[in-house]
PDB file of C-alpha atoms in Angstrom:
ATOM      1  CA  UNK A  21     101.222 113.352  93.106  1.00 61.00           C
ATOM      2  CA  UNK A  22     103.909 111.127  94.045  1.00 78.00           C
ATOM      3  CA  UNK A  23     105.710 108.472  91.605  1.00 86.00           C
ATOM      4  CA  UNK A  24     103.690 105.062  91.289  1.00 91.00           C
ATOM      5  CA  UNK A  25     105.310 101.950  92.814  1.00 94.00           C
ATOM      6  CA  UNK A  26     107.848 100.397  90.559  1.00 95.00           C
ATOM      7  CA  UNK A  27     106.313  97.462  88.468  1.00 95.00           C
ATOM      8  CA  UNK A  28     108.770  94.896  89.847  1.00 95.00           C
ATOM      9  CA  UNK A  29     107.190  95.411  93.522  1.00 96.00           C
ATOM     10  CA  UNK A  30     103.693  95.133  92.089  1.00 96.00           C
ATOM     11  CA  UNK A  31     104.522  91.814  90.222  1.00 97.00           C
ATOM     12  CA  UNK A  32     106.065  90.425  93.327  1.00 97.00           C
ATOM     13  CA  UNK A  33     103.431  91.654  95.593  1.00 97.00           C
ATOM     14  CA  UNK A  34     100.556  89.995  93.282  1.00 97.00           C
ATOM     15  CA  UNK A  35     102.862  86.893  92.972  1.00 96.00           C
ATOM     16  CA  UNK A  36     103.057  86.521  96.670  1.00 96.00           C
ATOM     17  CA  UNK A  37      99.467  86.608  97.232  1.00 96.00           C
ATOM     18  CA  UNK A  38      98.511  84.466  94.325  1.00 95.00           C
ATOM     19  CA  UNK A  39     100.878  81.853  95.536  1.00 95.00           C
ATOM     20  CA  UNK A  40     100.354  81.746  98.910  1.00 92.00           C
ATOM     21  CA  UNK A  41      97.393  81.131 101.640  1.00 92.00           C
ATOM     22  CA  UNK A  42      98.214  84.374 103.349  1.00 93.00           C
ATOM     23  CA  UNK A  43      95.690  87.013 103.412  1.00 95.00           C
ATOM     24  CA  UNK A  44      95.584  90.516 101.479  1.00 96.00           C
ATOM     25  CA  UNK A  45      96.062  92.210 104.902  1.00 96.00           C
ATOM     26  CA  UNK A  46      99.578  89.925 105.622  1.00 97.00           C
ATOM     27  CA  UNK A  47     100.728  89.990 102.205  1.00 97.00           C
ATOM     28  CA  UNK A  48     100.320  93.869 102.213  1.00 97.00           C
ATOM     29  CA  UNK A  49     101.884  94.466 105.501  1.00 97.00           C
ATOM     30  CA  UNK A  50     105.078  92.179 104.436  1.00 96.00           C
ATOM     31  CA  UNK A  51     105.621  94.605 101.321  1.00 96.00           C
ATOM     32  CA  UNK A  52     104.483  97.792 103.239  1.00 96.00           C
ATOM     33  CA  UNK A  53     101.963  98.697 100.705  1.00 96.00           C
ATOM     34  CA  UNK A  54      98.012  99.686 101.411  1.00 96.00           C
ATOM     35  CA  UNK A  55      95.589  96.909 101.688  1.00 96.00           C
ATOM     36  CA  UNK A  56      93.646  98.464  99.218  1.00 96.00           C
ATOM     37  CA  UNK A  57      96.617  99.107  96.807  1.00 96.00           C
ATOM     38  CA  UNK A  58      97.146  95.407  96.756  1.00 97.00           C
ATOM     39  CA  UNK A  59      93.584  94.494  96.159  1.00 97.00           C
ATOM     40  CA  UNK A  60      93.627  96.730  92.920  1.00 96.00           C
ATOM     41  CA  UNK A  61      96.702  95.213  91.695  1.00 96.00           C
ATOM     42  CA  UNK A  62      95.457  91.799  92.092  1.00 97.00           C
ATOM     43  CA  UNK A  63      92.018  92.587  90.317  1.00 97.00           C
ATOM     44  CA  UNK A  64      93.784  94.267  87.530  1.00 96.00           C
ATOM     45  CA  UNK A  65      96.244  91.364  87.199  1.00 96.00           C
ATOM     46  CA  UNK A  66      93.415  88.932  87.162  1.00 96.00           C
ATOM     47  CA  UNK A  67      91.369  91.016  84.511  1.00 96.00           C
ATOM     48  CA  UNK A  68      94.046  91.793  82.439  1.00 95.00           C
ATOM     49  CA  UNK A  69      97.220  90.262  83.224  1.00 94.00           C
ATOM     50  CA  UNK A  70      99.353  93.317  83.617  1.00 93.00           C
ATOM     51  CA  UNK A  71     100.086  95.604  86.647  1.00 94.00           C
ATOM     52  CA  UNK A  72     102.475  98.104  85.109  1.00 92.00           C
ATOM     53  CA  UNK A  73     101.242 101.551  86.476  1.00 90.00           C
ATOM     54  CA  UNK A  74      99.187 103.950  84.093  1.00 86.00           C
ATOM     55  CA  UNK A  75     100.436 107.113  82.728  1.00 84.00           C
ATOM     56  CA  UNK A  76     100.437 110.223  85.016  1.00 81.00           C
ATOM     57  CA  UNK A  77      97.520 112.380  83.971  1.00 79.00           C
ATOM     58  CA  UNK A  78      95.890 115.807  84.901  1.00 78.00           C
ATOM     59  CA  UNK A  79      97.875 118.442  87.164  1.00 78.00           C
ATOM     60  CA  UNK A  80      97.894 121.579  87.838  1.00 81.00           C
ATOM     61  CA  UNK A  81      97.729 124.120  84.638  1.00 80.00           C
ATOM     62  CA  UNK A  82      99.015 127.725  85.153  1.00 80.00           C
ATOM     63  CA  UNK A  83      96.354 130.124  84.695  1.00 83.00           C
ATOM     64  CA  UNK A  84      99.051 132.446  82.811  1.00 83.00           C
ATOM     65  CA  UNK A  85      98.930 132.825  79.036  1.00 80.00           C
ATOM     66  CA  UNK A  86     102.615 132.570  78.451  1.00 78.00           C
ATOM     67  CA  UNK A  87     102.087 133.599  74.797  1.00 83.00           C
ATOM     68  CA  UNK A  88     100.444 136.706  75.956  1.00 76.00           C
ATOM     69  CA  UNK A  89     103.096 137.690  78.159  1.00 75.00           C
TER      70      UNK A  89
END
């Protein structure tokens, strides 16, 4: 999984949408991010006031038991 977008970019994009009359599509295009990404950030900012990325979770686990080797 790629690294999350920086918090500064998230804050600028959300602020740009909130303070302008532009649509989600125009703001997303201006910041070169996906439309649904901006939509999620704005919804999260409205609900929690925070847009910092969540910690990475999950991933691939090796089926090899190191202790057994």
